[in-house]
Each structure stands twice: as C-alpha cells, then as structure tokens.
Amino acid sequence: MRNLLTGLDVGTSKVCALVADASPEGEVALLGSGVAPCTGLRKGVVVNIEATVEAIRAALDEAEKTSGARVGSVVVGVAGPHIRGLNSHGIVAVRGGEVGSRDVDRVIDAARAVAIPLDRQVLHILPQQFAVDDQEGVREPIGMAGVRLEARIHIVTAAQSYGQNLSKCCERAGVTPAELMFEPLASAEAALFPEERELGVALIDIGGGTTDIVVFHSGAVMHTAVLPLGGNHLTSDIAAGIRTPVTEAEKLKIAYGAATSQVVRRDEMVQVPGVGGREPKAIARKLLADIIEPRMEEIFAMAQREIMRSGVADSLASGVVLVGGTSLLEGTQELAERIFGVPVRRGLPINLKGMPEELMKPMYTTAAGLILHQASRGSIHNGARFGRLGWLRSRLSDWVRDFF
Ligand SMILES: Nc1ncnc2c1ncn2[C@@H]1O[C@H](COP(=O)(O)OP(=O)(O)OP(=O)(O)O)[C@@H](O)[C@H]1O
Ligand SMILES: [Mg+2]
C-alpha cells in the first residue's frame, strides 16, 4: 500500500503544491507539482480569501494533473508576524525509578502548560533536551534510571484567526488542511544536512513578504522568529527610488539586482524601459544595488538580533543557510557573511529526491519540507534518517493534532 503525501506552501508570492508518495519501506517519490502566482496574502497572511483560493486551486489542479492523483488532504505551510516561538520547561517525578514513555508524556505536558492566550493555537511542540536527575543533555530518556525528569521544549503558536483563514481557503479550494506547519521548519527539513542541525545553524528563509528564521543546536530547535520584511520590500524600494511601476521594478530586481554594490562593476549600465510614453533610459546597475543594499542590511541586522536571542549565537559552527526566492539575489551570500561573520551558504530542497530541475530552487524548500515532514512522521522512517528525536516527533504530531 502506498501513502499519498501533499504539501501546500501558500506564500506571499506563489502557491506551490507538491504530491508525492511514500512506500512502506520509506521511499518517497515525487509524483507531481503545481505552482501558481498568488496575490491574496500580505506579509505571509491571507488578506484576500478569493484570490488565495484561486491560487491554491490552480496549483492543486496542476499538481493533480501532473501526478495523476486526486488530492484529499494537505499539510499547509503557515508564516507571518503573528507566529511566536517560546522556550519552556517542565519537571516531573519519575515513577518506579526508571523513565518510561508515560513520564515523557507527563513532562512534556508540564512543559507545555504555559499560559497560551485563548486566541492562539499551538502549531508545534519541539523537544530540545531532557535531564534525568543531574544528568543534562539527554535525548532519549526512556529506560534511564532516576527520580526526576526535566524537559526543555520550544513551542510555536499562531494567531487562531490567521490559521483559520488559511484553513478556510484550503477547504474552499476543495481540500482538507490536515495540519499547519510553520514554514521555516519545513524549509529546514528540505535544505539542511543533519550535521548542520547538530553543530548549530541558523536557517533564514527570505521570501516575498516575510523573512523566517529558525535556529538549531544539538539537533533541536532553539529559536524561531518571523520578520515582516522580504523581497517585495526591495521591489517597492526600487519602484520608489527610480520612479518606475512595481512590475518593472520587480523585473529589474530579478534581472540586475544585487544585494551589495561590492559585486557590481562601477561602469555597468542597465536599460530601464520607458513608461507613460517616455523613452527608455540607462541607469548604472550600481544604483540598483545602492537601493537594495540598505534594505538587505536591515533584514540581516534584524535576523542577527533574533539569532542572538537564541542564546547559541556563539556556537553556530555551521553558520547560516539562506533559502527563499530573495536568496537568489546576487551578492546575498557576501553581504550575509559580512553581517553575520560566519560562513553562509545557499540552501536548496536537496533532501527530497526526484525534484525536477525547475523546482530545485530556494523558493521550493518549504513545499518540499512539508512532504518530508509527513514522510518522517509515523513509522515510515523510524526517525533514523531525520534525527534522533524522530520517534518523539511522531508522537508529538499526535499531540499537536490534539491542539489543532
Ligand atoms: N532571481 C531572483 N533574484 C532576486 N529576487 C528574486 C529572484 N527570484 C525570486 N525573487 C524574489 O523572491 C521573492 C519570492 O520568494 P518566495 O517564493 O520564497 O516567497 P514566498 O514563499 O511566496 O513568500 P513568503 O514566504 O514571504 O510568504 C519575491 O520577492 C521575488 O521577487
Ligand atoms: Mg515562503
């Protein structure tokens, strides 16, 4: 029996639907995909239901056509500045002198019993580490002898109404939203190597409307954040800076934009099409870079502050990984290395096998990760390929479902 997996990334710029299947042996094969431009979101949240439903339907239609499968339920990516990440911890007494799975359930319950306002829903409960008596840094406490079990966890919550609007859009498009997943966690599934999560890494997903951040250390999520800035702001800056319509500014950014003027030759000129009957004009490419650079610096400086908040900023041995469409901007890596002072690489959806070449791009990491997340759940991968917390994550999905 094969198991159909569908990931739906509803982004500020586009909707991407991927359909895959997983064999009982855990082999995931991509069956089809669909991408449709989307105008229904602003800064990662739905502001126009009709436009969003239309884009979801268009992406799903294409994914159904190319896969030959009928999509019933989907795992949906969620982002936006309404998302909050917080760390919490809990302590319980161990029953019977040896930690059992019930003790783990109880300690996670204790840790998640923080006051979460009624208008927020819990998206993820991610264990960081356990301590048994005085022994800290334990990942698999079951079977250990002790009297006291402590858990540290990271909780991700979303404003209920935003989640509901996104779910409503999926339902109107004819599919059931089985689960909402915070987008950068999905991107991380697709783009990061397990060693990077172990050694410490910050993944930064610079999309159209938002920049999402997730910091890993010792295999666990230490910090998550969403910044209300993305590639669309670069486009508006260009439109205002050289007085051209947004659609033209977007084309110029993609064709000639650069995140830092360091990577642009002084004498390089580019053609700007004339609007309103005016003649086309030539501008220095450096001018575009000079408009983009301060905004990118602002985004990275804000990201840097979030990374500092993780408490592990000094031990991110694997540096920073950039994904999202805006990471394609020439010079992004150079600028990021200057600001973060650590090695920076661009990430691609490498962990999902069979991605066609046109989807092997940094803007498709979220959709690919939504598929991988489903594949790693349950017994399919035994957790082994996806980190040692695999078994726990499969259980946690059940807890999260309770909340959803
Ligand atoms: N080659 C490129 N150079 C520079 N920017 C690019 C390039 N290709 C795409 N972009 C920009 O990337 C952004 C879209 O990225 P992406 O598809 O990751 O966003 P999204 O997932 O739709 O949005 P979000 O995650 O913010 O909700 C747009 O601002 C677009 O202009
Ligand atoms: Mg995105």
Coordinates of C-alpha atoms and ligand atoms in Angstrom, one line a residue:
M1 CA 0.0 0.0 0.0
R2 CA 1.4 3.4 -0.9
N3 CA 0.8 6.6 1.1
L4 CA -0.1 9.9 -0.7
L5 CA 1.6 13.0 0.7
T6 CA 0.7 16.5 -0.3
G7 CA 2.5 19.7 0.7
L8 CA 0.9 23.1 0.1
D9 CA 3.1 26.2 0.5
V10 CA 0.9 29.2 0.5
G11 CA 3.4 32.0 0.1
T12 CA 3.1 35.8 -0.4
S13 CA 4.4 35.4 -4.0
K14 CA 3.2 32.0 -5.0
V15 CA 1.4 28.8 -4.0
C16 CA 3.4 25.6 -4.6
A17 CA 1.7 22.2 -4.3
L18 CA 3.7 19.0 -4.3
V19 CA 2.3 15.5 -4.5
A20 CA 4.5 12.5 -3.5
D21 CA 4.0 9.0 -2.3
A22 CA 5.8 7.0 0.3
S23 CA 6.3 3.3 0.1
P24 CA 6.1 1.2 3.3
E25 CA 9.9 1.0 3.1
G26 CA 10.1 4.7 3.4
E27 CA 11.0 5.6 -0.2
V28 CA 9.5 9.0 -1.0
A29 CA 8.9 9.7 -4.7
L30 CA 7.6 13.0 -6.1
L31 CA 4.7 12.4 -8.4
G32 CA 3.7 15.9 -9.5
S33 CA 3.8 19.6 -8.8
G34 CA 2.0 22.8 -9.4
V35 CA 2.9 26.5 -8.9
A36 CA 0.6 29.4 -9.2
P37 CA 1.2 33.1 -8.5
C38 CA -0.7 34.4 -5.5
T39 CA -1.9 37.9 -4.7
G40 CA -4.1 37.0 -1.7
L41 CA -1.5 37.4 1.0
R42 CA 0.3 40.3 2.6
K43 CA 3.3 39.7 4.8
G44 CA 2.6 36.0 4.9
V45 CA -1.0 36.2 6.0
V46 CA -4.3 35.9 4.0
V47 CA -5.9 39.2 3.3
N48 CA -8.0 38.2 0.3
I49 CA -9.7 34.8 0.5
E50 CA -10.9 34.7 -3.1
A51 CA -7.5 35.4 -4.6
T52 CA -5.9 32.8 -2.3
V53 CA -8.5 30.1 -3.0
E54 CA -8.0 30.7 -6.7
A55 CA -4.2 30.3 -6.5
I56 CA -4.5 27.2 -4.3
R57 CA -6.9 25.7 -6.7
A58 CA -4.7 26.5 -9.7
A59 CA -1.6 25.0 -8.0
L60 CA -3.5 21.9 -6.9
D61 CA -5.1 21.4 -10.4
E62 CA -1.6 21.4 -11.9
A63 CA -0.2 19.1 -9.2
E64 CA -3.2 16.7 -9.7
K65 CA -2.8 16.7 -13.5
T66 CA 1.0 16.0 -13.4
S67 CA 0.7 13.4 -10.7
G68 CA -2.5 11.7 -11.8
A69 CA -3.5 11.6 -8.2
R70 CA -6.6 13.1 -6.5
V71 CA -5.6 15.3 -3.5
G72 CA -7.9 14.9 -0.4
S73 CA -5.9 16.4 2.4
V74 CA -2.9 18.6 2.6
V75 CA -0.2 19.7 5.1
V76 CA -0.1 23.5 4.8
G77 CA 2.7 25.9 5.4
V78 CA 2.0 28.9 7.7
A79 CA 4.0 32.0 8.3
G80 CA 3.5 35.7 9.2
P81 CA 4.5 38.0 12.0
H82 CA 1.7 36.6 14.2
I83 CA 3.7 33.5 14.8
R84 CA 5.5 33.3 18.1
G85 CA 8.2 30.9 19.3
L86 CA 8.9 30.5 23.0
N87 CA 11.0 28.2 25.2
S88 CA 9.6 26.4 28.2
H89 CA 10.5 23.7 30.6
G90 CA 8.8 21.2 32.9
I91 CA 9.8 18.8 35.7
V92 CA 8.1 15.7 37.0
A93 CA 8.9 12.9 39.5
V94 CA 9.8 9.6 37.7
R95 CA 7.5 6.7 38.6
G96 CA 9.2 3.4 39.5
G97 CA 12.8 4.6 39.4
E98 CA 13.1 4.2 35.6
V99 CA 11.9 6.7 32.9
G100 CA 9.0 5.3 30.9
S101 CA 7.1 6.8 27.9
R102 CA 4.3 7.9 30.3
D103 CA 6.8 10.0 32.2
V104 CA 7.9 11.6 29.0
D105 CA 4.3 12.4 28.1
R106 CA 3.8 13.9 31.6
V107 CA 6.9 16.1 31.5
I108 CA 6.1 17.4 28.0
D109 CA 2.6 18.2 29.3
A110 CA 4.1 20.0 32.3
A111 CA 6.4 22.0 30.0
R112 CA 3.7 23.0 27.6
A113 CA 1.4 24.1 30.4
V114 CA 2.4 27.7 30.0
A115 CA -0.2 30.3 29.7
I116 CA -1.1 30.4 26.0
P117 CA -3.8 33.0 25.2
L118 CA -7.1 31.6 24.0
D119 CA -6.8 33.4 20.7
R120 CA -3.7 31.4 19.8
Q121 CA -3.3 27.9 18.6
V122 CA -0.3 25.7 19.2
L123 CA 1.4 24.6 16.0
H124 CA 4.5 22.7 17.3
I125 CA 5.9 21.4 20.5
L126 CA 9.5 20.6 19.8
P127 CA 11.6 19.0 22.5
Q128 CA 15.1 20.4 22.9
Q129 CA 16.6 18.1 25.6
F130 CA 15.8 16.2 28.8
A131 CA 17.6 16.0 32.1
V132 CA 17.4 12.9 34.3
D133 CA 18.3 13.9 37.9
D134 CA 21.6 15.8 37.4
Q135 CA 22.4 14.4 34.0
E136 CA 21.7 17.1 31.4
G137 CA 21.6 17.0 27.6
V138 CA 19.7 13.7 27.5
R139 CA 17.9 13.0 24.2
E140 CA 16.4 9.6 24.8
P141 CA 15.4 9.5 28.5
I142 CA 13.3 6.3 28.2
G143 CA 14.9 3.5 30.2
M144 CA 17.2 5.7 32.2
A145 CA 17.3 5.3 36.0
G146 CA 16.4 8.4 38.0
V147 CA 13.8 10.1 40.2
R148 CA 13.4 13.4 38.5
L149 CA 12.8 14.1 34.8
E150 CA 13.1 17.5 33.3
A151 CA 12.2 18.6 29.7
R152 CA 13.1 21.7 27.7
I153 CA 10.9 22.4 24.7
H154 CA 10.3 25.0 22.1
I155 CA 6.6 25.9 21.4
V156 CA 5.4 27.6 18.3
T157 CA 2.0 29.3 18.3
A158 CA -0.1 31.2 15.7
A159 CA -3.0 33.6 16.0
Q160 CA -6.1 31.5 15.7
S161 CA -7.9 33.7 13.2
Y162 CA -4.9 33.7 10.7
G163 CA -4.7 29.9 10.9
Q164 CA -8.4 29.7 10.5
N165 CA -8.4 31.9 7.4
L166 CA -5.7 29.8 5.8
S167 CA -7.6 26.6 6.6
K168 CA -10.8 28.1 5.2
C169 CA -9.0 28.9 1.9
C170 CA -7.9 25.2 1.6
E171 CA -11.4 24.0 2.3
R172 CA -12.9 26.3 -0.2
A173 CA -10.3 25.0 -2.7
G174 CA -11.7 21.6 -2.0
V175 CA -9.0 20.0 0.2
T176 CA -8.8 19.3 4.0
P177 CA -6.0 21.1 5.8
A178 CA -4.8 18.1 7.9
E179 CA -2.0 20.1 9.7
L180 CA -0.5 23.5 9.7
M181 CA 3.3 23.6 9.7
F182 CA 5.5 26.7 10.4
E183 CA 7.2 27.3 7.1
P184 CA 10.9 27.7 8.1
L185 CA 10.7 24.3 9.9
A186 CA 9.6 22.8 6.6
S187 CA 12.3 24.6 4.7
A188 CA 14.8 23.2 7.2
E189 CA 13.7 19.7 6.6
A190 CA 14.4 20.1 2.9
A191 CA 17.6 22.2 2.9
L192 CA 19.7 21.3 6.0
F193 CA 22.1 18.4 6.5
P194 CA 21.6 16.6 9.8
E195 CA 25.2 17.5 10.8
E196 CA 24.3 21.2 10.4
R197 CA 21.5 20.9 12.9
E198 CA 23.8 19.1 15.3
L199 CA 26.7 21.6 15.1
G200 CA 24.4 24.6 15.2
V201 CA 22.9 26.5 12.2
A202 CA 20.5 29.4 11.5
L203 CA 18.2 28.9 8.5
I204 CA 16.9 32.2 7.1
D205 CA 14.0 32.0 4.6
I206 CA 13.8 35.3 2.8
G207 CA 10.5 35.1 0.8
G208 CA 8.4 37.8 -0.8
G209 CA 6.5 39.1 2.3
T210 CA 8.4 37.8 5.3
T211 CA 11.8 36.6 6.4
D212 CA 11.5 33.5 8.7
I213 CA 14.3 32.3 11.0
V214 CA 14.9 29.1 12.8
V215 CA 18.0 28.4 14.9
F216 CA 19.1 24.8 15.6
H217 CA 21.7 23.5 18.0
S218 CA 22.4 19.9 19.1
G219 CA 19.7 18.8 16.7
A220 CA 17.0 20.8 18.4
V221 CA 15.1 24.0 17.6
M222 CA 16.3 26.7 19.9
H223 CA 14.6 29.8 18.5
T224 CA 12.1 30.8 15.8
A225 CA 11.1 34.2 14.5
V226 CA 9.3 35.9 11.7
L227 CA 10.3 39.4 10.3
P228 CA 7.7 41.4 8.4
L229 CA 10.2 42.1 5.6
G230 CA 11.0 40.3 2.4
G231 CA 11.8 40.6 -1.3
N232 CA 8.6 42.7 -2.0
H233 CA 10.1 45.5 0.0
L234 CA 13.2 45.5 -2.2
T235 CA 10.9 45.8 -5.2
S236 CA 8.9 48.8 -3.7
D237 CA 12.2 50.5 -2.8
I238 CA 13.4 50.2 -6.4
A239 CA 10.0 51.4 -7.7
A240 CA 10.2 54.5 -5.5
G241 CA 13.9 55.0 -6.0
I242 CA 13.9 55.1 -9.8
R243 CA 10.2 56.1 -10.2
T244 CA 9.1 53.1 -12.2
P245 CA 6.0 50.8 -11.7
V246 CA 6.3 47.9 -9.4
T247 CA 6.0 45.3 -12.2
E248 CA 9.0 46.9 -13.9
A249 CA 10.9 47.2 -10.6
E250 CA 10.4 43.5 -10.0
K251 CA 11.8 42.6 -13.4
L252 CA 14.8 44.9 -12.9
K253 CA 15.4 43.4 -9.5
I254 CA 15.4 39.9 -10.8
A255 CA 17.5 40.6 -13.9
Y256 CA 20.1 43.0 -12.5
G257 CA 19.5 43.4 -8.7
A258 CA 22.4 42.8 -6.3
A259 CA 22.4 42.7 -2.5
T260 CA 25.6 44.7 -2.3
S261 CA 27.3 47.1 -4.6
Q262 CA 30.5 45.2 -3.9
V263 CA 29.6 42.6 -6.5
V264 CA 28.7 45.2 -9.2
R265 CA 31.2 46.8 -11.6
R266 CA 31.2 50.6 -11.4
D267 CA 30.7 51.1 -15.2
E268 CA 27.9 48.5 -15.6
M269 CA 24.8 50.1 -17.1
V270 CA 21.2 48.6 -17.5
Q271 CA 18.2 49.7 -19.6
V272 CA 15.1 50.8 -17.8
P273 CA 12.0 50.6 -20.0
G274 CA 10.2 54.0 -20.5
V275 CA 6.8 54.2 -19.0
G276 CA 3.9 56.5 -20.0
G277 CA 5.3 57.1 -23.5
R278 CA 8.7 58.1 -22.1
E279 CA 12.0 57.0 -23.7
P280 CA 13.8 54.1 -22.1
K281 CA 16.8 55.2 -20.1
A282 CA 20.1 53.7 -19.0
I283 CA 21.0 53.7 -15.3
A284 CA 24.0 52.4 -13.5
R285 CA 23.5 48.9 -12.1
K286 CA 25.2 50.2 -9.0
L287 CA 22.3 52.5 -8.4
L288 CA 20.0 49.4 -8.1
A289 CA 22.5 47.8 -5.7
D290 CA 22.6 51.0 -3.7
I291 CA 18.8 50.9 -3.3
I292 CA 18.7 47.2 -2.4
E293 CA 21.7 47.1 0.0
P294 CA 20.4 49.1 2.9
R295 CA 17.2 47.1 3.0
M296 CA 19.0 43.8 2.9
E297 CA 21.3 45.1 5.6
E298 CA 18.2 45.9 7.7
I299 CA 16.8 42.4 7.1
F300 CA 20.1 40.8 8.1
A301 CA 20.6 43.0 11.1
M302 CA 17.1 42.1 12.4
A303 CA 17.8 38.4 11.7
Q304 CA 21.1 38.8 13.6
R305 CA 19.2 40.1 16.6
E306 CA 16.9 37.1 16.5
I307 CA 19.9 34.8 16.3
M308 CA 21.4 36.5 19.3
R309 CA 18.2 35.8 21.2
S310 CA 18.6 32.1 20.6
G311 CA 21.3 32.0 23.2
V312 CA 23.5 29.8 21.0
A313 CA 24.7 32.5 18.6
D314 CA 28.3 31.9 19.6
S315 CA 28.2 28.3 18.8
L316 CA 26.7 28.1 15.4
A317 CA 29.5 26.1 13.9
S318 CA 27.6 25.5 10.6
G319 CA 26.9 29.2 10.2
V320 CA 23.9 30.4 8.2
V321 CA 21.9 28.8 5.4
L322 CA 19.8 31.1 3.2
V323 CA 16.7 29.9 1.3
G324 CA 13.6 31.6 -0.2
G325 CA 13.4 33.4 -3.5
T326 CA 15.3 36.5 -2.3
S327 CA 18.4 34.5 -1.5
L328 CA 18.8 34.2 -5.3
L329 CA 19.8 37.9 -5.4
E330 CA 23.5 38.2 -6.5
G331 CA 25.8 39.2 -3.6
T332 CA 23.3 37.9 -0.9
Q333 CA 25.8 35.4 0.4
E334 CA 28.7 38.0 0.5
L335 CA 26.5 40.6 2.4
A336 CA 25.3 37.9 4.8
E337 CA 28.8 36.8 5.6
R338 CA 29.9 40.4 6.3
I339 CA 27.0 41.0 8.7
F340 CA 26.8 37.6 10.4
G341 CA 30.6 37.0 10.5
V342 CA 30.1 33.2 9.9
P343 CA 30.1 31.0 6.8
V344 CA 26.9 31.4 4.8
R345 CA 25.6 29.0 2.1
R346 CA 22.5 29.0 -0.1
G347 CA 20.1 26.1 0.5
L348 CA 18.1 24.1 -2.0
P349 CA 15.5 21.4 -1.5
I350 CA 18.2 18.7 -1.6
N351 CA 16.6 16.2 0.8
L352 CA 13.5 15.5 -1.4
K353 CA 14.6 13.0 -4.1
G354 CA 13.2 13.4 -7.6
M355 CA 12.6 17.2 -7.5
P356 CA 12.6 18.3 -11.2
E357 CA 15.3 20.8 -12.2
E358 CA 12.8 23.7 -12.3
L359 CA 11.9 23.1 -8.7
M360 CA 15.5 22.8 -7.5
K361 CA 15.4 26.4 -6.3
P362 CA 15.5 28.1 -2.9
M363 CA 11.8 29.1 -3.1
Y364 CA 10.6 25.5 -3.2
T365 CA 12.3 24.3 0.1
T366 CA 9.1 24.9 2.1
A367 CA 6.9 22.8 -0.1
A368 CA 9.5 20.0 -0.3
G369 CA 9.9 20.1 3.5
L370 CA 6.1 19.8 4.0
I371 CA 6.4 16.4 2.1
L372 CA 9.4 15.3 4.1
H373 CA 7.7 16.2 7.4
Q374 CA 4.9 13.8 6.5
A375 CA 7.3 11.1 5.4
S376 CA 9.2 11.3 8.7
R377 CA 6.1 11.0 10.7
G378 CA 4.7 7.7 11.9
S379 CA 6.8 4.6 11.4
I380 CA 7.8 5.3 7.8
H381 CA 11.3 6.5 8.5
N382 CA 11.7 5.3 12.1
G383 CA 13.1 8.7 12.8
A384 CA 16.6 7.4 11.9
R385 CA 17.1 9.5 8.9
F386 CA 15.6 12.5 10.4
G387 CA 17.4 12.8 13.6
R388 CA 17.3 11.0 16.9
L389 CA 14.2 12.8 18.1
G390 CA 12.3 11.1 15.2
W391 CA 10.2 8.8 17.4
L392 CA 9.3 11.6 19.7
R393 CA 8.4 13.8 16.8
S394 CA 6.0 11.2 15.5
R395 CA 4.3 11.2 18.9
L396 CA 4.4 15.0 19.1
S397 CA 2.5 15.2 15.8
D398 CA -0.4 13.4 17.7
W399 CA -0.2 16.0 20.5
V400 CA -0.2 18.8 18.0
R401 CA -3.1 17.3 16.2
D402 CA -5.0 17.3 19.5
F403 CA -4.5 21.0 19.6
F404 CA -5.3 21.8 16.0
Ligands
LIG1 N1 16.3 35.7 -9.2 C1 15.8 36.4 -8.2 N2 16.5 37.4 -7.7 C2 16.0 38.2 -6.7 N3 14.9 38.0 -6.1 C3 14.1 37.0 -6.6 C4 14.5 36.1 -7.6 N4 13.6 35.2 -7.8 C5 12.6 35.5 -6.9 N5 12.9 36.6 -6.2 C6 12.1 37.2 -5.2 O1 11.8 36.2 -4.2 C7 10.5 36.6 -3.6 C8 9.6 35.3 -3.6 O2 10.3 34.3 -2.9 P1 9.5 33.1 -2.3 O3 8.8 32.4 -3.5 O4 10.4 32.3 -1.5 O5 8.4 33.8 -1.4 P2 7.0 33.3 -0.9 O6 7.3 31.9 -0.3 O7 6.0 33.3 -1.9 O8 6.7 34.4 0.2 P3 6.7 34.3 1.8 O9 7.4 33.1 2.2 O10 7.3 35.6 2.2 O11 5.2 34.3 2.2 C9 9.9 37.7 -4.4 O12 10.1 38.9 -3.7 C10 10.8 37.7 -5.7 O13 10.9 39.0 -6.2
MG2 MG 7.9 31.2 1.6

